[in-house]
């Protein structure tokens, strides 16, 4: 089982964060105190849940055999790969993948189709990374899946 917190970094701070991903990881994987929540609100956009739901349904709906929808929760099941549980808070998407690592990649591709500023944190393994390569005028960073640091 792998659990992710996925955040949409504000466009105005994206260039500042590039190259400082470890600091971003430390911030986003913090304890949940009021100071932590204020910093997350400062750096991260509120999630547009409708856009995320559309991306999930468009990208994953055709490949997953069972999709259970609840109040701000999804459970997607694939007979070979396993199950993804997705929930939302104001500034983060919380995903738990049970099964193959292909589930993680499927979810990352679906979210990347909606937006390119998503940053994922998997705290129990100390992993983090951009879901989609970040392109700037000076350089290109690759990320496909989480980059272990």
GROMACS .gro file of N, CA and C in nm:
model
  447
    1UNK      N    1   0.084  -0.117   0.000
    1UNK     CA    2   0.000   0.000   0.000
    1UNK      C    3   0.089   0.125   0.000
    2UNK      N    4   0.055   0.218  -0.088
    2UNK     CA    5   0.128   0.343  -0.098
    2UNK      C    6   0.028   0.459  -0.084
    3UNK      N    7   0.062   0.555   0.000
    3UNK     CA    8  -0.026   0.669   0.024
    3UNK      C    9   0.043   0.797  -0.020
    4UNK      N   10  -0.029   0.876  -0.098
    4UNK     CA   11   0.024   1.001  -0.152
    4UNK      C   12  -0.060   1.120  -0.109
    5UNK      N   13   0.007   1.231  -0.087
    5UNK     CA   14  -0.056   1.362  -0.080
    5UNK      C   15  -0.014   1.433  -0.207
    6UNK      N   16  -0.110   1.481  -0.284
    6UNK     CA   17  -0.079   1.545  -0.412
    6UNK      C   18  -0.132   1.688  -0.408
    7UNK      N   19  -0.042   1.784  -0.434
    7UNK     CA   20  -0.071   1.926  -0.420
    7UNK      C   21  -0.050   1.997  -0.552
    8UNK      N   22  -0.128   2.101  -0.575
    8UNK     CA   23  -0.112   2.184  -0.695
    8UNK      C   24  -0.040   2.312  -0.652
    9UNK      N   25   0.085   2.323  -0.693
    9UNK     CA   26   0.168   2.438  -0.655
    9UNK      C   27   0.122   2.561  -0.734
   10UNK      N   28   0.112   2.674  -0.665
   10UNK     CA   29   0.071   2.798  -0.733
   10UNK      C   30   0.173   2.833  -0.840
   11UNK      N   31   0.122   2.880  -0.952
   11UNK     CA   32   0.207   2.912  -1.066
   11UNK      C   33   0.311   3.018  -1.030
   12UNK      N   34   0.275   3.114  -0.947
   12UNK     CA   35   0.369   3.221  -0.911
   12UNK      C   36   0.488   3.170  -0.831
   13UNK      N   37   0.475   3.056  -0.764
   13UNK     CA   38   0.585   3.002  -0.683
   13UNK      C   39   0.656   2.886  -0.749
   14UNK      N   40   0.610   2.843  -0.864
   14UNK     CA   41   0.667   2.726  -0.929
   14UNK      C   42   0.816   2.745  -0.959
   15UNK      N   43   0.855   2.858  -1.015
   15UNK     CA   44   0.996   2.882  -1.046
   15UNK      C   45   1.081   2.887  -0.920
   16UNK      N   46   1.027   2.942  -0.812
   16UNK     CA   47   1.100   2.947  -0.686
   16UNK      C   48   1.124   2.808  -0.630
   17UNK      N   49   1.027   2.719  -0.646
   17UNK     CA   50   1.035   2.584  -0.590
   17UNK      C   51   1.130   2.494  -0.668
   18UNK      N   52   1.145   2.518  -0.798
   18UNK     CA   53   1.233   2.435  -0.880
   18UNK      C   54   1.374   2.433  -0.822
   19UNK      N   55   1.426   2.314  -0.799
   19UNK     CA   56   1.557   2.299  -0.739
   19UNK      C   57   1.552   2.295  -0.587
   20UNK      N   58   1.437   2.324  -0.530
   20UNK     CA   59   1.419   2.321  -0.385
   20UNK      C   60   1.312   2.218  -0.345
   21UNK      N   61   1.302   2.111  -0.422
   21UNK     CA   62   1.197   2.013  -0.400
   21UNK      C   63   1.207   1.946  -0.263
   22UNK      N   64   1.328   1.930  -0.211
   22UNK     CA   65   1.342   1.870  -0.077
   22UNK      C   66   1.278   1.960   0.029
   23UNK      N   67   1.296   2.090   0.017
   23UNK     CA   68   1.232   2.183   0.110
   23UNK      C   69   1.080   2.178   0.097
   24UNK      N   70   1.033   2.166  -0.026
   24UNK     CA   71   0.889   2.155  -0.049
   24UNK      C   72   0.836   2.026   0.012
   25UNK      N   73   0.909   1.917  -0.006
   25UNK     CA   74   0.871   1.790   0.057
   25UNK      C   75   0.862   1.805   0.208
   26UNK      N   76   0.964   1.865   0.269
   26UNK     CA   77   0.963   1.884   0.415
   26UNK      C   78   0.843   1.964   0.460
   27UNK      N   79   0.808   2.066   0.385
   27UNK     CA   80   0.692   2.148   0.419
   27UNK      C   81   0.562   2.070   0.406
   28UNK      N   82   0.545   2.001   0.293
   28UNK     CA   83   0.418   1.933   0.267
   28UNK      C   84   0.399   1.807   0.350
   29UNK      N   85   0.507   1.750   0.400
   29UNK     CA   86   0.494   1.630   0.482
   29UNK      C   87   0.498   1.663   0.631
   30UNK      N   88   0.485   1.790   0.665
   30UNK     CA   89   0.491   1.834   0.805
   30UNK      C   90   0.370   1.784   0.883
   31UNK      N   91   0.364   1.819   1.007
   31UNK     CA   92   0.272   1.761   1.104
   31UNK      C   93   0.125   1.800   1.094
   32UNK      N   94   0.088   1.900   1.021
   32UNK     CA   95  -0.053   1.941   1.013
   32UNK      C   96  -0.089   2.050   1.112
   33UNK      N   97   0.009   2.117   1.171
   33UNK     CA   98  -0.017   2.226   1.264
   33UNK      C   99  -0.075   2.345   1.189
   34UNK      N  100  -0.121   2.445   1.262
   34UNK     CA  101  -0.178   2.565   1.200
   34UNK      C  102  -0.075   2.635   1.112
   35UNK      N  103   0.051   2.641   1.157
   35UNK     CA  104   0.156   2.703   1.077
   35UNK      C  105   0.174   2.627   0.946
   36UNK      N  106   0.175   2.495   0.956
   36UNK     CA  107   0.188   2.411   0.837
   36UNK      C  108   0.073   2.437   0.740
   37UNK      N  109  -0.048   2.442   0.790
   37UNK     CA  110  -0.164   2.463   0.703
   37UNK      C  111  -0.159   2.600   0.637
   38UNK      N  112  -0.114   2.702   0.708
   38UNK     CA  113  -0.101   2.835   0.649
   38UNK      C  114   0.003   2.836   0.538
   39UNK      N  115   0.114   2.765   0.558
   39UNK     CA  116   0.217   2.758   0.454
   39UNK      C  117   0.167   2.684   0.331
   40UNK      N  118   0.091   2.576   0.352
   40UNK     CA  119   0.035   2.500   0.239
   40UNK      C  120  -0.062   2.589   0.162
   41UNK      N  121  -0.147   2.662   0.232
   41UNK     CA  122  -0.241   2.752   0.164
   41UNK      C  123  -0.168   2.861   0.087
   42UNK      N  124  -0.054   2.904   0.138
   42UNK     CA  125   0.024   3.008   0.073
   42UNK      C  126   0.088   2.958  -0.056
   43UNK      N  127   0.143   2.837  -0.054
   43UNK     CA  128   0.215   2.781  -0.169
   43UNK      C  129   0.129   2.706  -0.269
   44UNK      N  130   0.015   2.654  -0.224
   44UNK     CA  131  -0.065   2.563  -0.308
   44UNK      C  132  -0.201   2.622  -0.339
   45UNK      N  133  -0.246   2.596  -0.463
   45UNK     CA  134  -0.380   2.637  -0.503
   45UNK      C  135  -0.484   2.546  -0.438
   46UNK      N  136  -0.604   2.601  -0.420
   46UNK     CA  137  -0.717   2.516  -0.382
   46UNK      C  138  -0.743   2.424  -0.499
   47UNK      N  139  -0.780   2.303  -0.468
   47UNK     CA  140  -0.807   2.205  -0.574
   47UNK      C  141  -0.938   2.236  -0.645
   48UNK      N  142  -0.935   2.224  -0.774
   48UNK     CA  143  -1.057   2.233  -0.855
   48UNK      C  144  -1.107   2.090  -0.871
   49UNK      N  145  -1.193   2.050  -0.778
   49UNK     CA  146  -1.234   1.910  -0.770
   49UNK      C  147  -1.306   1.866  -0.896
   50UNK      N  148  -1.384   1.953  -0.957
   50UNK     CA  149  -1.453   1.918  -1.081
   50UNK      C  150  -1.356   1.881  -1.193
   51UNK      N  151  -1.248   1.957  -1.207
   51UNK     CA  152  -1.148   1.928  -1.310
   51UNK      C  153  -1.077   1.796  -1.281
   52UNK      N  154  -1.048   1.771  -1.155
   52UNK     CA  155  -0.983   1.646  -1.118
   52UNK      C  156  -1.076   1.528  -1.142
   53UNK      N  157  -1.203   1.542  -1.104
   53UNK     CA  158  -1.300   1.434  -1.129
   53UNK      C  159  -1.312   1.405  -1.278
   54UNK      N  160  -1.317   1.510  -1.360
   54UNK     CA  161  -1.325   1.491  -1.505
   54UNK      C  162  -1.202   1.418  -1.558
   55UNK      N  163  -1.084   1.457  -1.510
   55UNK     CA  164  -0.961   1.391  -1.555
   55UNK      C  165  -0.960   1.245  -1.513
   56UNK      N  166  -1.002   1.218  -1.391
   56UNK     CA  167  -1.005   1.079  -1.343
   56UNK      C  168  -1.103   0.997  -1.426
   57UNK      N  169  -1.222   1.049  -1.449
   57UNK     CA  170  -1.322   0.974  -1.524
   57UNK      C  171  -1.280   0.957  -1.671
   58UNK      N  172  -1.224   1.062  -1.730
   58UNK     CA  173  -1.184   1.055  -1.871
   58UNK      C  174  -1.068   0.958  -1.890
   59UNK      N  175  -0.965   0.968  -1.806
   59UNK     CA  176  -0.844   0.888  -1.823
   59UNK      C  177  -0.855   0.748  -1.764
   60UNK      N  178  -0.919   0.737  -1.648
   60UNK     CA  179  -0.920   0.609  -1.579
   60UNK      C  180  -1.052   0.534  -1.591
   61UNK      N  181  -1.159   0.606  -1.620
   61UNK     CA  182  -1.291   0.543  -1.625
   61UNK      C  183  -1.302   0.431  -1.726
   62UNK      N  184  -1.232   0.442  -1.836
   62UNK     CA  185  -1.242   0.341  -1.941
   62UNK      C  186  -1.157   0.216  -1.910
   63UNK      N  187  -1.057   0.228  -1.823
   63UNK     CA  188  -0.967   0.117  -1.794
   63UNK      C  189  -0.997   0.044  -1.664
   64UNK      N  190  -1.067   0.108  -1.574
   64UNK     CA  191  -1.097   0.047  -1.446
   64UNK      C  192  -1.239  -0.009  -1.451
   65UNK      N  193  -1.253  -0.131  -1.405
   65UNK     CA  194  -1.381  -0.201  -1.418
   65UNK      C  195  -1.485  -0.152  -1.319
   66UNK      N  196  -1.443  -0.110  -1.201
   66UNK     CA  197  -1.537  -0.065  -1.100
   66UNK      C  198  -1.495   0.072  -1.050
   67UNK      N  199  -1.590   0.167  -1.049
   67UNK     CA  200  -1.565   0.299  -0.994
   67UNK      C  201  -1.678   0.329  -0.896
   68UNK      N  202  -1.644   0.337  -0.768
   68UNK     CA  203  -1.742   0.371  -0.665
   68UNK      C  204  -1.721   0.517  -0.629
   69UNK      N  205  -1.828   0.595  -0.638
   69UNK     CA  206  -1.820   0.737  -0.608
   69UNK      C  207  -1.899   0.764  -0.482
   70UNK      N  208  -1.837   0.839  -0.392
   70UNK     CA  209  -1.904   0.880  -0.269
   70UNK      C  210  -1.891   1.029  -0.252
   71UNK      N  211  -1.913   1.076  -0.133
   71UNK     CA  212  -1.901   1.218  -0.103
   71UNK      C  213  -1.754   1.256  -0.099
   72UNK      N  214  -1.705   1.314  -0.208
   72UNK     CA  215  -1.566   1.357  -0.222
   72UNK      C  216  -1.468   1.240  -0.211
   73UNK      N  217  -1.512   1.120  -0.250
   73UNK     CA  218  -1.425   1.002  -0.248
   73UNK      C  219  -1.452   0.917  -0.370
   74UNK      N  220  -1.346   0.850  -0.415
   74UNK     CA  221  -1.354   0.756  -0.526
   74UNK      C  222  -1.279   0.630  -0.488
   75UNK      N  223  -1.328   0.518  -0.534
   75UNK     CA  224  -1.254   0.393  -0.528
   75UNK      C  225  -1.257   0.335  -0.668
   76UNK      N  226  -1.140   0.319  -0.728
   76UNK     CA  227  -1.128   0.265  -0.862
   76UNK      C  228  -1.061   0.129  -0.852
   77UNK      N  229  -1.121   0.029  -0.917
   77UNK     CA  230  -1.068  -0.107  -0.908
   77UNK      C  231  -1.039  -0.162  -1.046
   78UNK      N  232  -0.921  -0.216  -1.061
   78UNK     CA  233  -0.878  -0.284  -1.183
   78UNK      C  234  -0.851  -0.429  -1.144
   79UNK      N  235  -0.902  -0.525  -1.222
   79UNK     CA  236  -0.890  -0.665  -1.181
   79UNK      C  237  -0.746  -0.716  -1.170
   80UNK      N  238  -0.653  -0.660  -1.244
   80UNK     CA  239  -0.514  -0.707  -1.239
   80UNK      C  240  -0.423  -0.615  -1.157
   81UNK      N  241  -0.444  -0.485  -1.169
   81UNK     CA  242  -0.354  -0.390  -1.104
   81UNK      C  243  -0.387  -0.369  -0.957
   82UNK      N  244  -0.514  -0.362  -0.920
   82UNK     CA  245  -0.553  -0.338  -0.782
   82UNK      C  246  -0.651  -0.224  -0.768
   83UNK      N  247  -0.644  -0.154  -0.656
   83UNK     CA  248  -0.743  -0.051  -0.621
   83UNK      C  249  -0.676   0.080  -0.584
   84UNK      N  250  -0.740   0.190  -0.625
   84UNK     CA  251  -0.697   0.325  -0.586
   84UNK      C  252  -0.812   0.389  -0.509
   85UNK      N  253  -0.783   0.436  -0.388
   85UNK     CA  254  -0.879   0.514  -0.310
   85UNK      C  255  -0.836   0.660  -0.317
   86UNK      N  256  -0.927   0.747  -0.357
   86UNK     CA  257  -0.897   0.889  -0.374
   86UNK      C  258  -0.992   0.970  -0.286
   87UNK      N  259  -0.936   1.064  -0.211
   87UNK     CA  260  -1.015   1.157  -0.131
   87UNK      C  261  -0.958   1.297  -0.148
   88UNK      N  262  -1.034   1.396  -0.105
   88UNK     CA  263  -0.994   1.535  -0.127
   88UNK      C  264  -1.000   1.614   0.004
   89UNK      N  265  -0.909   1.709   0.017
   89UNK     CA  266  -0.921   1.815   0.115
   89UNK      C  267  -0.911   1.944   0.035
   90UNK      N  268  -0.911   2.057   0.101
   90UNK     CA  269  -0.915   2.183   0.026
   90UNK      C  270  -0.793   2.203  -0.064
   91UNK      N  271  -0.676   2.161  -0.020
   91UNK     CA  272  -0.553   2.186  -0.095
   91UNK      C  273  -0.477   2.060  -0.134
   92UNK      N  274  -0.535   1.943  -0.110
   92UNK     CA  275  -0.462   1.819  -0.141
   92UNK      C  276  -0.557   1.709  -0.186
   93UNK      N  277  -0.506   1.629  -0.274
   93UNK     CA  278  -0.572   1.505  -0.313
   93UNK      C  279  -0.496   1.395  -0.238
   94UNK      N  280  -0.570   1.307  -0.173
   94UNK     CA  281  -0.509   1.199  -0.097
   94UNK      C  282  -0.542   1.068  -0.168
   95UNK      N  283  -0.439   0.995  -0.207
   95UNK     CA  284  -0.458   0.871  -0.282
   95UNK      C  285  -0.385   0.757  -0.212
   96UNK      N  286  -0.454   0.645  -0.203
   96UNK     CA  287  -0.394   0.523  -0.150
   96UNK      C  288  -0.405   0.416  -0.258
   97UNK      N  289  -0.292   0.360  -0.296
   97UNK     CA  290  -0.287   0.258  -0.401
   97UNK      C  291  -0.257   0.123  -0.338
   98UNK      N  292  -0.344   0.027  -0.364
   98UNK     CA  293  -0.328  -0.110  -0.316
   98UNK      C  294  -0.304  -0.197  -0.438
   99UNK      N  295  -0.181  -0.247  -0.454
   99UNK     CA  296  -0.151  -0.332  -0.569
   99UNK      C  297  -0.030  -0.284  -0.646
  100UNK      N  298  -0.032  -0.302  -0.774
  100UNK     CA  299   0.080  -0.273  -0.863
  100UNK      C  300   0.115  -0.124  -0.865
  101UNK      N  301   0.242  -0.094  -0.888
  101UNK     CA  302   0.287   0.044  -0.906
  101UNK      C  303   0.228   0.107  -1.031
  102UNK      N  304   0.175   0.025  -1.120
  102UNK     CA  305   0.108   0.078  -1.240
  102UNK      C  306  -0.012   0.163  -1.202
  103UNK      N  307  -0.075   0.135  -1.088
  103UNK     CA  308  -0.186   0.217  -1.041
  103UNK      C  309  -0.140   0.361  -1.019
  104UNK      N  310  -0.025   0.376  -0.957
  104UNK     CA  311   0.030   0.508  -0.929
  104UNK      C  312   0.051   0.584  -1.060
  105UNK      N  313   0.112   0.517  -1.155
  105UNK     CA  314   0.138   0.580  -1.284
  105UNK      C  315   0.009   0.618  -1.356
  106UNK      N  316  -0.091   0.531  -1.351
  106UNK     CA  317  -0.220   0.562  -1.412
  106UNK      C  318  -0.279   0.689  -1.351
  107UNK      N  319  -0.275   0.698  -1.219
  107UNK     CA  320  -0.328   0.816  -1.150
  107UNK      C  321  -0.247   0.941  -1.186
  108UNK      N  322  -0.115   0.931  -1.188
  108UNK     CA  323  -0.031   1.045  -1.220
  108UNK      C  324  -0.055   1.096  -1.362
  109UNK      N  325  -0.071   1.005  -1.456
  109UNK     CA  326  -0.099   1.044  -1.595
  109UNK      C  327  -0.234   1.113  -1.603
  110UNK      N  328  -0.335   1.061  -1.534
  110UNK     CA  329  -0.468   1.122  -1.536
  110UNK      C  330  -0.464   1.264  -1.479
  111UNK      N  331  -0.396   1.282  -1.367
  111UNK     CA  332  -0.388   1.416  -1.307
  111UNK      C  333  -0.305   1.511  -1.393
  112UNK      N  334  -0.200   1.461  -1.453
  112UNK     CA  335  -0.115   1.545  -1.539
  112UNK      C  336  -0.189   1.592  -1.663
  113UNK      N  337  -0.291   1.518  -1.705
  113UNK     CA  338  -0.369   1.562  -1.821
  113UNK      C  339  -0.453   1.685  -1.787
  114UNK      N  340  -0.482   1.706  -1.660
  114UNK     CA  341  -0.562   1.821  -1.618
  114UNK      C  342  -0.476   1.944  -1.588
  115UNK      N  343  -0.354   1.923  -1.536
  115UNK     CA  344  -0.270   2.035  -1.493
  115UNK      C  345  -0.126   1.988  -1.483
  116UNK      N  346  -0.031   2.082  -1.497
  116UNK     CA  347   0.109   2.042  -1.494
  116UNK      C  348   0.183   2.085  -1.367
  117UNK      N  349   0.114   2.133  -1.267
  117UNK     CA  350   0.181   2.183  -1.147
  117UNK      C  351   0.157   2.095  -1.024
  118UNK      N  352   0.128   1.968  -1.045
  118UNK     CA  353   0.104   1.879  -0.931
  118UNK      C  354   0.235   1.823  -0.877
  119UNK      N  355   0.247   1.826  -0.746
  119UNK     CA  356   0.364   1.774  -0.675
  119UNK      C  357   0.314   1.670  -0.575
  120UNK      N  358   0.373   1.550  -0.579
  120UNK     CA  359   0.328   1.441  -0.493
  120UNK      C  360   0.431   1.413  -0.384
  121UNK      N  361   0.378   1.374  -0.269
  121UNK     CA  362   0.459   1.338  -0.153
  121UNK      C  363   0.413   1.201  -0.105
  122UNK      N  364   0.508   1.109  -0.091
  122UNK     CA  365   0.478   0.980  -0.030
  122UNK      C  366   0.566   0.973   0.095
  123UNK      N  367   0.511   1.016   0.206
  123UNK     CA  368   0.588   1.038   0.327
  123UNK      C  369   0.649   0.911   0.385
  124UNK      N  370   0.575   0.799   0.384
  124UNK     CA  371   0.628   0.678   0.449
  124UNK      C  372   0.753   0.625   0.379
  125UNK      N  373   0.774   0.659   0.253
  125UNK     CA  374   0.895   0.616   0.182
  125UNK      C  375   0.990   0.731   0.157
  126UNK      N  376   0.957   0.849   0.204
  126UNK     CA  377   1.041   0.966   0.186
  126UNK      C  378   1.066   0.991   0.037
  127UNK      N  379   0.959   0.985  -0.043
  127UNK     CA  380   0.967   1.009  -0.187
  127UNK      C  381   0.881   1.129  -0.223
  128UNK      N  382   0.921   1.199  -0.327
  128UNK     CA  383   0.846   1.313  -0.376
  128UNK      C  384   0.883   1.340  -0.520
  129UNK      N  385   0.802   1.422  -0.588
  129UNK     CA  386   0.835   1.462  -0.723
  129UNK      C  387   0.718   1.525  -0.797
  130UNK      N  388   0.750   1.586  -0.910
  130UNK     CA  389   0.649   1.644  -0.997
  130UNK      C  390   0.583   1.531  -1.075
  131UNK      N  391   0.454   1.542  -1.097
  131UNK     CA  392   0.384   1.439  -1.174
  131UNK      C  393   0.409   1.453  -1.323
  132UNK      N  394   0.447   1.572  -1.366
  132UNK     CA  395   0.473   1.599  -1.507
  132UNK      C  396   0.600   1.682  -1.514
  133UNK      N  397   0.683   1.659  -1.616
  133UNK     CA  398   0.806   1.739  -1.626
  133UNK      C  399   0.775   1.888  -1.628
  134UNK      N  400   0.853   1.963  -1.556
  134UNK     CA  401   0.837   2.109  -1.549
  134UNK      C  402   0.925   2.170  -1.657
  135UNK      N  403   0.864   2.254  -1.738
  135UNK     CA  404   0.938   2.320  -1.846
  135UNK      C  405   0.949   2.469  -1.815
  136UNK      N  406   1.071   2.517  -1.818
  136UNK     CA  407   1.095   2.660  -1.803
  136UNK      C  408   1.183   2.704  -1.918
  137UNK      N  409   1.203   2.831  -1.930
  137UNK     CA  410   1.283   2.882  -2.041
  137UNK      C  411   1.429   2.838  -2.030
  138UNK      N  412   1.479   2.815  -1.907
  138UNK     CA  413   1.619   2.783  -1.888
  138UNK      C  414   1.650   2.633  -1.892
  139UNK      N  415   1.558   2.549  -1.841
  139UNK     CA  416   1.590   2.408  -1.831
  139UNK      C  417   1.462   2.324  -1.825
  140UNK      N  418   1.481   2.195  -1.840
  140UNK     CA  419   1.371   2.100  -1.832
  140UNK      C  420   1.404   1.999  -1.724
  141UNK      N  421   1.311   1.978  -1.630
  141UNK     CA  422   1.326   1.876  -1.530
  141UNK      C  423   1.235   1.760  -1.566
  142UNK      N  424   1.283   1.639  -1.556
  142UNK     CA  425   1.196   1.525  -1.584
  142UNK      C  426   1.145   1.467  -1.454
  143UNK      N  427   1.024   1.411  -1.460
  143UNK     CA  428   0.970   1.353  -1.337
  143UNK      C  429   0.879   1.236  -1.362
  144UNK      N  430   0.816   1.203  -1.460
  144UNK     CA  431   0.724   1.091  -1.479
  144UNK      C  432   0.661   1.035  -1.354
  145UNK      N  433   0.738   0.967  -1.270
  145UNK     CA  434   0.688   0.921  -1.142
  145UNK      C  435   0.769   0.990  -1.033
  146UNK      N  436   0.744   0.955  -0.912
  146UNK     CA  437   0.812   1.023  -0.803
  146UNK      C  438   0.962   1.000  -0.808
  147UNK      N  439   1.033   1.105  -0.777
  147UNK     CA  440   1.179   1.098  -0.775
  147UNK      C  441   1.226   1.073  -0.632
  148UNK      N  442   1.292   0.966  -0.608
  148UNK     CA  443   1.344   0.937  -0.474
  148UNK      C  444   1.463   1.027  -0.449
  149UNK      N  445   1.467   1.086  -0.336
  149UNK     CA  446   1.577   1.177  -0.302
  149UNK      C  447   1.649   1.125  -0.182
   0.00000   0.00000   0.00000
